[in-house]
Short mmCIF file of C-alpha atoms in Angstrom, two decimals:
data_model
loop_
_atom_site.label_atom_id
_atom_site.label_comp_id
_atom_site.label_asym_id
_atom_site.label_seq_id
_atom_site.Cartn_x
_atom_site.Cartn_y
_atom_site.Cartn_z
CA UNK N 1 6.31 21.95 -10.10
CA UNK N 2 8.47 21.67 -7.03
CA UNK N 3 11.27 24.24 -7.75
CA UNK N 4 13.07 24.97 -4.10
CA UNK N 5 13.92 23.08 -0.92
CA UNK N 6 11.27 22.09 1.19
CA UNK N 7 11.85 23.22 5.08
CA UNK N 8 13.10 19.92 7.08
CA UNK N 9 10.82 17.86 8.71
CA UNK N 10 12.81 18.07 11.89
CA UNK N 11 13.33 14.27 13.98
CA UNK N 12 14.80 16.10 16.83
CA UNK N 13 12.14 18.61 17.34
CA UNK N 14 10.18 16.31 16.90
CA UNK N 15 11.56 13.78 19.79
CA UNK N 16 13.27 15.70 21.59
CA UNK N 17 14.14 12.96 23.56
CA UNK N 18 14.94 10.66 21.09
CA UNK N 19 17.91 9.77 18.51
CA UNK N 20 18.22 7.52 15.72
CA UNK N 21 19.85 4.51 16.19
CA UNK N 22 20.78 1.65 13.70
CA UNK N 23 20.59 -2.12 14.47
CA UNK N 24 23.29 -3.87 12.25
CA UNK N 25 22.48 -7.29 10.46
CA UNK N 26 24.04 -9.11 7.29
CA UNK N 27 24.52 -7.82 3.68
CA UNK N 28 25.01 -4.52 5.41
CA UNK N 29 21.44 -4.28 6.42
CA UNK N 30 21.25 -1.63 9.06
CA UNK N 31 17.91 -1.32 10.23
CA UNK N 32 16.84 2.44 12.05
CA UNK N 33 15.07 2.22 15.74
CA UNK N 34 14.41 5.31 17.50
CA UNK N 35 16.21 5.27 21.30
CA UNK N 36 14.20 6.80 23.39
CA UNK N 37 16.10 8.26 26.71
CA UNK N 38 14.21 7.73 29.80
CA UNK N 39 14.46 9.34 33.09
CA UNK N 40 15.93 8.39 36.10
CA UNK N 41 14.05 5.30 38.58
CA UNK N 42 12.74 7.70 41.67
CA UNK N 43 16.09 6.20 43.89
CA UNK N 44 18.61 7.30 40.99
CA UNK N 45 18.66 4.34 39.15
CA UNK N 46 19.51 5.04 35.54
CA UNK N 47 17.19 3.66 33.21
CA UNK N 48 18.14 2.09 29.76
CA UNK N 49 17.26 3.57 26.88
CA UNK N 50 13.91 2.64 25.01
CA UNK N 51 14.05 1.51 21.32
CA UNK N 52 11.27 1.16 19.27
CA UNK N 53 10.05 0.80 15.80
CA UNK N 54 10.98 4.32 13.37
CA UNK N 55 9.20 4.99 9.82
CA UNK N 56 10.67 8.68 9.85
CA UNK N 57 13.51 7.66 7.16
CA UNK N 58 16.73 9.47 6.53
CA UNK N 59 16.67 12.69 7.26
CA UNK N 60 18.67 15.73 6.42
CA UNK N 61 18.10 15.18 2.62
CA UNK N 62 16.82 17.68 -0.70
CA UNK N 63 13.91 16.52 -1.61
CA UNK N 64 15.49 17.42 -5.11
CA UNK N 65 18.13 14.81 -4.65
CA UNK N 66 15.48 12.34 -3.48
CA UNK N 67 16.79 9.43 -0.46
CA UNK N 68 19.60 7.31 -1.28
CA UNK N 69 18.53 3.83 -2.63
CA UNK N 70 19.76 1.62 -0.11
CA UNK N 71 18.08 -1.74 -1.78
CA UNK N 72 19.83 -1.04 -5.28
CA UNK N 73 22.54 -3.69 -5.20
CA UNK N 74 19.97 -6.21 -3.73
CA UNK N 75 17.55 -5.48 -6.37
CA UNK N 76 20.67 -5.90 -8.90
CA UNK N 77 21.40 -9.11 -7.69
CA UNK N 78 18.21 -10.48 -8.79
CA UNK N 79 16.82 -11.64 -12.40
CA UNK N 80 16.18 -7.71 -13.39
CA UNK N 81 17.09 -5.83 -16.29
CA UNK N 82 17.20 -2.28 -17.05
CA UNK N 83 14.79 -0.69 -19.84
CA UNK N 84 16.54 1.92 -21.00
CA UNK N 85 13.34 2.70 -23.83
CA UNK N 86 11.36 3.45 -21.07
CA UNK N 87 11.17 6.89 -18.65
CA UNK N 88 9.66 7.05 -15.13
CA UNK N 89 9.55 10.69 -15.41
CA UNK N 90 7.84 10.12 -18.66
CA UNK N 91 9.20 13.14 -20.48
CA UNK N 92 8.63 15.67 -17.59
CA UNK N 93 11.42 17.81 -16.52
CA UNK N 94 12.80 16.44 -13.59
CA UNK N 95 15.64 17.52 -11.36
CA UNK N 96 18.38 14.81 -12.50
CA UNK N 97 18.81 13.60 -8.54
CA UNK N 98 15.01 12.25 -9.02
CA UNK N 99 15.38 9.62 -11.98
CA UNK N 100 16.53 6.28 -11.93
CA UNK N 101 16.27 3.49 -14.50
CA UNK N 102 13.55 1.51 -15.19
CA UNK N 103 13.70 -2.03 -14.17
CA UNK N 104 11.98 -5.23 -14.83
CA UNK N 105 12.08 -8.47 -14.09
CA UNK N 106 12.96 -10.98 -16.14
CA UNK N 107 10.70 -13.21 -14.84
CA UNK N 108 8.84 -13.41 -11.71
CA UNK N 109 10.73 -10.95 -9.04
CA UNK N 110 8.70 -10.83 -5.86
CA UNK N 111 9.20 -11.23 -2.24
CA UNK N 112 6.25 -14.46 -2.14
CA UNK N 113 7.97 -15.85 -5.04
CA UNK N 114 11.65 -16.03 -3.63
CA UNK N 115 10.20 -16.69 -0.06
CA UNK N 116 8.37 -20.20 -2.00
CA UNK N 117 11.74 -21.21 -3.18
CA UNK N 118 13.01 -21.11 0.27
CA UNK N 119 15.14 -17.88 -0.27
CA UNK N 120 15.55 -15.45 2.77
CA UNK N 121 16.29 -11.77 0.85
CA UNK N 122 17.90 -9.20 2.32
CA UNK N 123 14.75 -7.01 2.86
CA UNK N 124 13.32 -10.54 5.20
CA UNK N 125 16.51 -9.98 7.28
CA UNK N 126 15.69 -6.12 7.13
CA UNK N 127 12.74 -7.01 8.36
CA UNK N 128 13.53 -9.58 10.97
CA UNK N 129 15.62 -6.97 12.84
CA UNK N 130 13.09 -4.72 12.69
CA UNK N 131 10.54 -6.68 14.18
CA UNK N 132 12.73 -8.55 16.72
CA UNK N 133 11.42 -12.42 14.79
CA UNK N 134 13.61 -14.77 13.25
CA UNK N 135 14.06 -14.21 9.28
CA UNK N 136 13.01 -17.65 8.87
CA UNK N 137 9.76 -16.99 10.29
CA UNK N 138 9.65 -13.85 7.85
CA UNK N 139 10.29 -16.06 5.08
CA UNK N 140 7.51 -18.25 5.61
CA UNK N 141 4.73 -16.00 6.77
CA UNK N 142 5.37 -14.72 2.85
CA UNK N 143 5.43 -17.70 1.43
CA UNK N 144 2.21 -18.49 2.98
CA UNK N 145 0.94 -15.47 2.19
CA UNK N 146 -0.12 -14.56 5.36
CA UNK N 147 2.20 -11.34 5.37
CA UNK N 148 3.34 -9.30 2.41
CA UNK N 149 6.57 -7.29 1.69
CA UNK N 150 5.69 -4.63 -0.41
CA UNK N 151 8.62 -3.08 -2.27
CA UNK N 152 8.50 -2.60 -6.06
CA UNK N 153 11.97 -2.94 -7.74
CA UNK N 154 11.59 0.78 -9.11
CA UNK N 155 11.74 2.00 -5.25
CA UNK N 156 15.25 0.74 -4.00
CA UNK N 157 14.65 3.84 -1.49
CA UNK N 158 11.92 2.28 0.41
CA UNK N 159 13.12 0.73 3.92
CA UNK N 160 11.30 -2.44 4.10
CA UNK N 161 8.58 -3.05 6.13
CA UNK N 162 6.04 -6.23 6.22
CA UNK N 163 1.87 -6.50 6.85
CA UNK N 164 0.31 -9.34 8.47
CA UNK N 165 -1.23 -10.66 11.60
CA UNK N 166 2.12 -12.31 12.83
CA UNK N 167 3.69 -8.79 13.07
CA UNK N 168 2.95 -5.11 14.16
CA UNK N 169 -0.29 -3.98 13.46
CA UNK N 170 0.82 -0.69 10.51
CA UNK N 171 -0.91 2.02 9.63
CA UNK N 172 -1.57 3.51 6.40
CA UNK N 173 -1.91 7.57 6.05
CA UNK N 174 -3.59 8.58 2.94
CA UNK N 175 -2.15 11.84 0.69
CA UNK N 176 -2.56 13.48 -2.09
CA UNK N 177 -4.18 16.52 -4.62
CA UNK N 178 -6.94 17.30 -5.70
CA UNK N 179 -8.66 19.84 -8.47
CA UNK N 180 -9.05 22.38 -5.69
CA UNK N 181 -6.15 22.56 -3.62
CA UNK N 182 -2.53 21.59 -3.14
CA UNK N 183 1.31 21.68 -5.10
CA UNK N 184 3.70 19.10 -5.34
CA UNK N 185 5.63 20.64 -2.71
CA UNK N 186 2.37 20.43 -0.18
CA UNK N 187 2.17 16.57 -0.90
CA UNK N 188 6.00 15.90 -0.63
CA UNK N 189 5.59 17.40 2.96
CA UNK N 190 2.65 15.54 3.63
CA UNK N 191 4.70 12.42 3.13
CA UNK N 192 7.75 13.45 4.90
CA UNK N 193 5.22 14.85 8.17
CA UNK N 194 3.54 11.28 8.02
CA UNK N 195 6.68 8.88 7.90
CA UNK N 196 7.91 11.06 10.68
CA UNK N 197 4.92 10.78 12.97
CA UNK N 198 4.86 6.85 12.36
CA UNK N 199 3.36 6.25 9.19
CA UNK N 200 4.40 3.09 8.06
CA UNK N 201 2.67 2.99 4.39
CA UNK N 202 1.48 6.20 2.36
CA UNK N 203 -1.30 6.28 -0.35
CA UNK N 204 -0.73 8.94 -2.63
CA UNK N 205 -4.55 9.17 -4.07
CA UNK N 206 -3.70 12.19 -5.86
CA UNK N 207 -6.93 13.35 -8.50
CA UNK N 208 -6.01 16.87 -9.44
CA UNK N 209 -3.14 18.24 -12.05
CA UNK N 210 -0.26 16.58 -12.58
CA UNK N 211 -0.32 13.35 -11.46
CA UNK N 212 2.94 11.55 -12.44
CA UNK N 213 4.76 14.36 -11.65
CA UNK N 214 3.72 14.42 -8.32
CA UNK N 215 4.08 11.34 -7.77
CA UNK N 216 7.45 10.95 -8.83
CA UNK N 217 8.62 13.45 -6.60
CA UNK N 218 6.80 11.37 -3.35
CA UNK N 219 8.33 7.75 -4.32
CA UNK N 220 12.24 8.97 -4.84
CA UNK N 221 11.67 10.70 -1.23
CA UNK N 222 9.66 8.00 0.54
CA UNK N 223 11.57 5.33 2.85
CA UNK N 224 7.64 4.17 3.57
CA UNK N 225 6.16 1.90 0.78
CA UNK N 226 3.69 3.78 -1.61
CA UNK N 227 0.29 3.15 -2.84
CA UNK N 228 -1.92 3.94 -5.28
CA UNK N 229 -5.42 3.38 -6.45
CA UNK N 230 -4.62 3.41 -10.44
CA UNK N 231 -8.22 3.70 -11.85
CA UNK N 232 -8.12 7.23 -10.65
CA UNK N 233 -5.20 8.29 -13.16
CA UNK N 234 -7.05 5.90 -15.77
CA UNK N 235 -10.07 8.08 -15.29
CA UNK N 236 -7.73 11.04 -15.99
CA UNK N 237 -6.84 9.91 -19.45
CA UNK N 238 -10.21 9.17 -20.60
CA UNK N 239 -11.19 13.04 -19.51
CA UNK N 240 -13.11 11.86 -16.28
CA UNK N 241 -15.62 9.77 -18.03
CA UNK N 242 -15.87 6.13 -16.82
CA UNK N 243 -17.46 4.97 -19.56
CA UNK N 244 -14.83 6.01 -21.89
CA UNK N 245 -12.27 3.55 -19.73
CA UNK N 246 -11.00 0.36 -21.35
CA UNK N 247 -8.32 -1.83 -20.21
CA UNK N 248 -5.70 -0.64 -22.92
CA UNK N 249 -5.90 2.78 -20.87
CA UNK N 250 -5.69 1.14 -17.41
CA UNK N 251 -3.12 -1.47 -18.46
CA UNK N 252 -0.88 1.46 -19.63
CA UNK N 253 -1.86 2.86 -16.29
CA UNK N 254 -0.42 -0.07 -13.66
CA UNK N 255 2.70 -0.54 -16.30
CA UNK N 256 3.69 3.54 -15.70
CA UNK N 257 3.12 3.50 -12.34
CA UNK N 258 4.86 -0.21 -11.57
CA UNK N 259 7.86 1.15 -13.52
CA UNK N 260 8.03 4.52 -11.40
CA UNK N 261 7.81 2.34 -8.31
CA UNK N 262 4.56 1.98 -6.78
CA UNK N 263 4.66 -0.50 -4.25
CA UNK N 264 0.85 -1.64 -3.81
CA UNK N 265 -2.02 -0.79 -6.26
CA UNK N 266 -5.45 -0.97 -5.21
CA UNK N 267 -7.76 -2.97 -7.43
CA UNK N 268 -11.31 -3.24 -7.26
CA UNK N 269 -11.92 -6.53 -9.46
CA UNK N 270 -14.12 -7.90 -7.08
CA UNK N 271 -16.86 -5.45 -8.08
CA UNK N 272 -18.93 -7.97 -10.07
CA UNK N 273 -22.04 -6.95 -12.71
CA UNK N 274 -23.98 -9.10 -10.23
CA UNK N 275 -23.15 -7.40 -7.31
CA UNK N 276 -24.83 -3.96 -8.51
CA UNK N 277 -27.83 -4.60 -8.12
CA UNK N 278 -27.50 -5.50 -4.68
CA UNK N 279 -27.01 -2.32 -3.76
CA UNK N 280 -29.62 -0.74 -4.95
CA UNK N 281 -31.47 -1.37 -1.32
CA UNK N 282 -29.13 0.35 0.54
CA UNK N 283 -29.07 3.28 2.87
CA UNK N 284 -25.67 5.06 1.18
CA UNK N 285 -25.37 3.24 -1.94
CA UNK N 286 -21.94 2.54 -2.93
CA UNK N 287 -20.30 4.81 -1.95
CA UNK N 288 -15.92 4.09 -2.92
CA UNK N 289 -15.06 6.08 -5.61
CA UNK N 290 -13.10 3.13 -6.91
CA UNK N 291 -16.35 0.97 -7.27
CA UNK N 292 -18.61 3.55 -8.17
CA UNK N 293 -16.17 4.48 -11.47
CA UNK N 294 -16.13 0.53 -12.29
CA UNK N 295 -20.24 -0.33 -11.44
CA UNK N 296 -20.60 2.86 -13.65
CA UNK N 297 -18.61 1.45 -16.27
CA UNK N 298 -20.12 -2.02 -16.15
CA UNK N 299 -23.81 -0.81 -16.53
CA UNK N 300 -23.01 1.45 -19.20
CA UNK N 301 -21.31 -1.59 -20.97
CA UNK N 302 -23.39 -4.38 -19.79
CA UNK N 303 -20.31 -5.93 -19.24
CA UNK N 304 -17.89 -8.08 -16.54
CA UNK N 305 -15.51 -5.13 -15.22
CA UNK N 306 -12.54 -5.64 -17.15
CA UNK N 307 -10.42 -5.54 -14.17
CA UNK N 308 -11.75 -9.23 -13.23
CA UNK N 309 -12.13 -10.20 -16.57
CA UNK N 310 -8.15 -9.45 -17.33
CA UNK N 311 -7.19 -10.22 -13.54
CA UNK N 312 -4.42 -12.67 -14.90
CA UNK N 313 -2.69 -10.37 -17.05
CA UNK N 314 -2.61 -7.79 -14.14
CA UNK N 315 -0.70 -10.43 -11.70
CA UNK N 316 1.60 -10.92 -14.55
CA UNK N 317 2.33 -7.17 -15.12
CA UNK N 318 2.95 -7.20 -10.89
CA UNK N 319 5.00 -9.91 -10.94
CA UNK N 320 7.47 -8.42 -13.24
CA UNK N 321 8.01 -5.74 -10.81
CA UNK N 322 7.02 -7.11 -7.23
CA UNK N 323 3.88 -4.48 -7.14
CA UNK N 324 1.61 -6.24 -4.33
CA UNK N 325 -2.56 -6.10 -4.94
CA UNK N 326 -4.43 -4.42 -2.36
CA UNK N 327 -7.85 -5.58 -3.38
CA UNK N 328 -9.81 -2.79 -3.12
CA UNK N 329 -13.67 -3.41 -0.89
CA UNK N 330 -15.58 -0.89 -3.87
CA UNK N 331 -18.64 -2.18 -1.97
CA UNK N 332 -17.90 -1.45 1.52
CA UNK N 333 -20.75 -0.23 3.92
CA UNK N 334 -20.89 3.77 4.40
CA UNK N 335 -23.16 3.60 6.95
CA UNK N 336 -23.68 1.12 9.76
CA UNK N 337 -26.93 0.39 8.25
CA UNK N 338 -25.36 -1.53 5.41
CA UNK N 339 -22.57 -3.20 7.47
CA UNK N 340 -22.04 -6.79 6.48
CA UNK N 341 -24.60 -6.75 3.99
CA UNK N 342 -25.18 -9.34 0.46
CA UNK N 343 -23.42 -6.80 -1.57
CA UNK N 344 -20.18 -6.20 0.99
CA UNK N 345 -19.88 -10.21 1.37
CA UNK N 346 -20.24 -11.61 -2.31
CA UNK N 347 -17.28 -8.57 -3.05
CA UNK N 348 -15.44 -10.80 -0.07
CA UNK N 349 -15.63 -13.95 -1.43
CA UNK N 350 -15.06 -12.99 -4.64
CA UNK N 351 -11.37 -11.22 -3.30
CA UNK N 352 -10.86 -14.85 -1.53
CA UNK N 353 -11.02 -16.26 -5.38
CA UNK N 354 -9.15 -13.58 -6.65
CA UNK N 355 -6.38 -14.02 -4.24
CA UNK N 356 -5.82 -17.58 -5.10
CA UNK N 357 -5.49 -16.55 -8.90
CA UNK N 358 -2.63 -14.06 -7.52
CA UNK N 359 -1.00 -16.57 -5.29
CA UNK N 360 -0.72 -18.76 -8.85
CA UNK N 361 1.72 -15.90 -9.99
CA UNK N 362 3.41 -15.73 -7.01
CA UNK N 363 2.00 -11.91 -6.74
CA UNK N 364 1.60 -11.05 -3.09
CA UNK N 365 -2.36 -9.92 -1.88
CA UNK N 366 -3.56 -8.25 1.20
CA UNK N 367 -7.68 -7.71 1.33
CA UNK N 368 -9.01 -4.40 1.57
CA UNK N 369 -12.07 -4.24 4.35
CA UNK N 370 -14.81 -2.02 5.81
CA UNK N 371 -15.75 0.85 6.31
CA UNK N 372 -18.87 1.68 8.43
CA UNK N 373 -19.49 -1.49 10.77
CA UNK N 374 -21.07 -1.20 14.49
CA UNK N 375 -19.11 -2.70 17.03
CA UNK N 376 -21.34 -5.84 17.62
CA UNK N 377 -20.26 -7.19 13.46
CA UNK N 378 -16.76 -6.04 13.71
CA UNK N 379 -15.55 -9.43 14.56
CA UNK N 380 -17.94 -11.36 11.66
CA UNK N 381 -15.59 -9.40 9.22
CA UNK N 382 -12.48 -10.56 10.41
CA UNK N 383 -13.68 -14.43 10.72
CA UNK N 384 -15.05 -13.93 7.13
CA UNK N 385 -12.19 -12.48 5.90
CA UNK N 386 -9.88 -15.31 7.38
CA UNK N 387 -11.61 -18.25 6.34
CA UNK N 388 -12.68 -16.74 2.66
CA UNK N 389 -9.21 -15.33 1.81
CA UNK N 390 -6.95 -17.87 2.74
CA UNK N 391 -5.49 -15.38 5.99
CA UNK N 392 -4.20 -13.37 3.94
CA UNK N 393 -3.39 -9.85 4.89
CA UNK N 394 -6.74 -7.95 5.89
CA UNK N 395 -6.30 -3.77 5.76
CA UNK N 396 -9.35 -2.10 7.19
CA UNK N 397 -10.73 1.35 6.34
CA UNK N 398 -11.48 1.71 10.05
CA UNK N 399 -14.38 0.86 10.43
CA UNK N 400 -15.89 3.49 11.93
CA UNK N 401 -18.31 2.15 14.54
CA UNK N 402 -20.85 4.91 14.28
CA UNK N 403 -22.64 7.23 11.90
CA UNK N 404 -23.36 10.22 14.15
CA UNK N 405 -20.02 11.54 15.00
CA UNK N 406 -18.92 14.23 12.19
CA UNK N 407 -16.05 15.68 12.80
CA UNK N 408 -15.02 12.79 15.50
CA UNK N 409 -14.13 10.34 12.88
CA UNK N 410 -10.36 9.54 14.60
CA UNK N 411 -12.17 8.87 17.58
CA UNK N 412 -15.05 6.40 15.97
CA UNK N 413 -12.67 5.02 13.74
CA UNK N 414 -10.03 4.23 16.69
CA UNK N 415 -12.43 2.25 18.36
CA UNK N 416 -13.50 0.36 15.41
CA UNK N 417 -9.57 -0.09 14.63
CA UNK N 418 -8.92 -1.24 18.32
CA UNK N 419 -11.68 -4.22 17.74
CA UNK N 420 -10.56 -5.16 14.31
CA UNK N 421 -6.66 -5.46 15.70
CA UNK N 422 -7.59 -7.15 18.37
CA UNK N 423 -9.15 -9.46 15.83
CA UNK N 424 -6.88 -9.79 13.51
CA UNK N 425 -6.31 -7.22 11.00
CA UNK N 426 -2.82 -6.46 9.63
CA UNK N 427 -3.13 -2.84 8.31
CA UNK N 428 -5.12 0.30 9.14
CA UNK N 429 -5.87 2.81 6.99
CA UNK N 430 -6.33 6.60 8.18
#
């Protein structure tokens, strides 16, 4: 347990050239840019200052106090109600400055659902600053679903940020314990290192002790959205057996996490029964952790994953909190070998269907891809993705364009990520 004040993750030494500037906008919306100041021309011309995009969040806070929760009266405004049965903290002791009430919506609360009915929200115009587009444009790249806002109702700290093709490329940095190694302070750093150094989403994939806890710490001091993969705390509950997972555990799962305010989960319900097989001729096998726990659980079962076969009650448990699906790619290549392969491409299609079913809800969807994929197939992935998910969102893991560089992966993978943006995609993930 966190029990003292974490050293500051310091924005001036940092950029020492730098300060933190606000754009103002409507509502009270003041968006932060970083000014950058620039030297002299060669003849003594003064040079304006540079602004550009900032993730780093306010600084100067205790991490026991958590960030202030600038979207609260916007949230407030909106067909929520509080649930005062219910505890984010779950019964753990928690330094008062990190709980908040539980919300829910009364109905359907997201960003894709207020964006249909022609509504511009405050974050759009958050965003619209922060981008330099006009709001309207915001508004209907959601609607579409061709971008996503992800910002759960439980995290009014979270400055809001949007993912899609029509925008800035983001990138995701991925935290979090494990059995061996690491403290809630460790992974409250890690965040607060990463939004500083440009982050603009965080994955807390956390495995190890004391999961909620540490977790709850990370969202009431992230101004980044947070995500999560949510079979991995499932897994937790059922002592690390998959088989032992049913959807009562998992349900319970998303609802906890939605109500501490997770922005984006990660579901894998496009790993089919069929699809298992398919694999079995492959160079690394499956080789996500996500799909590996749910193929597990479906041959043990002989059974449709339960995460596909209950994909419409999931949307409807999002919806109630604006929690956006990141469908997780369980069968994406690890090796170059296996890139764009039967398996990785029936998983594809099969998150083009599932994305539809979302849409229904009004639940927003980006479309987790490869992975290991040479440079010469990079480009098939991105056409695929476009046509068979409707252009929604795509958020590569990479891909890394080679097999033989250990210990190079940032440099593999940056290549791969320069095709795949060039391309298309909306989101990295690193």
């Amino acid at each position: 347990m966190a029990t003292s004040a974490l050293p500051s993750s310091s924005f001036a030494d940092a950029f020492p050239c730098s300060a933190k500037v606000h754009l103002e906008g409507p509502h009270g919306i003041r968006v932060p840019v970083r000014e950058i100041t620039l030297a002299d021309a060669p003849d003594g011309t003064p040079n304006a200052p540079l602004r550009v995009y900032d993730t780093s969040g306010p600084q100067g806070h205790d991490v026991r106090e958590g960030l202030p929760p600038i979207r609260d009266s916007w949230i407030r405004a909106r067909d929520v109600a509080e649930r005062p049965d219910r505890d984010q903290s779950l019964g753990i002791a928690m330094p008062p400055g990190l709980r908040r009430p539980v919300l829910r919506g009364n109905g359907c609360v997201t960003q894709m659902h207020y964006a249909r009915r022609g509504e511009i929200t405050p974050e759009m115009e958050f965003i619209a600053l922060r981008e330099g587009l006009p709001a309207e444009f915001v508004r209907s790249e959601v609607a579409r679903g061709r971008a996503i806002i992800p910002a759960n109702i439980n995290h009014p700290e979270v400055e809001p940020m949007i993912i899609g093709r029509g925008f800035h490329v983001k990138i995701n940095a991925n935290i979090g314990n494990s059995a061996v190694v690491s403290s809630i302070d460790e992974e409250v750093e890690k965040l607060r290192w990463a939004s500083l150094w440009g982050a603009d989403t965080v994955m807390d994939l956390s495995t190890g002790k004391d999961i909620h806890e540490t977790r709850q710490w990370i969202l009431r001091n992230a101004a980044v959205p947070i995500g999560t993969v949510p079979i991995y705390q499932a897994l937790e509950k059922v002592g690390g057996v998959a088989e032992d997972l049913t959807w009562e555990a998992y349900r319970d799962t998303l609802i906890e996490q939605a109500e501490q305010g997770v922005d984006y989960f990660t579901v894998h319900a496009g790993v089919l029964l069929p699809y298992i097989p398919m694999t079995a001729r492959r160079m690394t096998g499956i080789v996500s952790r996500g799909g590996s726990i749910i193929a597990k659980w479906c041959l043990a079962h002989h059974k449709e994953s339960f995460l596909y076969t209950h994909f419409r009650e999931i949307c409807e448990i999002m919806a109630a909190y604006d929690v956006s699906f990141s469908l997780g790619d369980g069968l994406r290549p690890g090796s170059i070998a296996d890139a764009n392969d039967e398996a990785q491409f029936a998983e594809l299609k099969t998150q083009g269907e599932l994305t539809s079913i979302a849409w229904e809800h009004d639940v927003q969807v980006m479309n987790e891809g490869p992975g290991h994929v040479p440079m010469h197939l990079i480009k098939e992935n991105m056409e695929k993705q476009l046509e068979w998910c409707h252009e929604a969102p795509f958020y590569t893991l990479g891909p890394l364009t080679t097999d033989i560089a250990p210990g190079y992966d940032h440099i593999t993978s940056a290549i791969g990520a320069a095709m795949i943006g060039w391309y298309g995609t909306a989101m990295l993930c690193y």
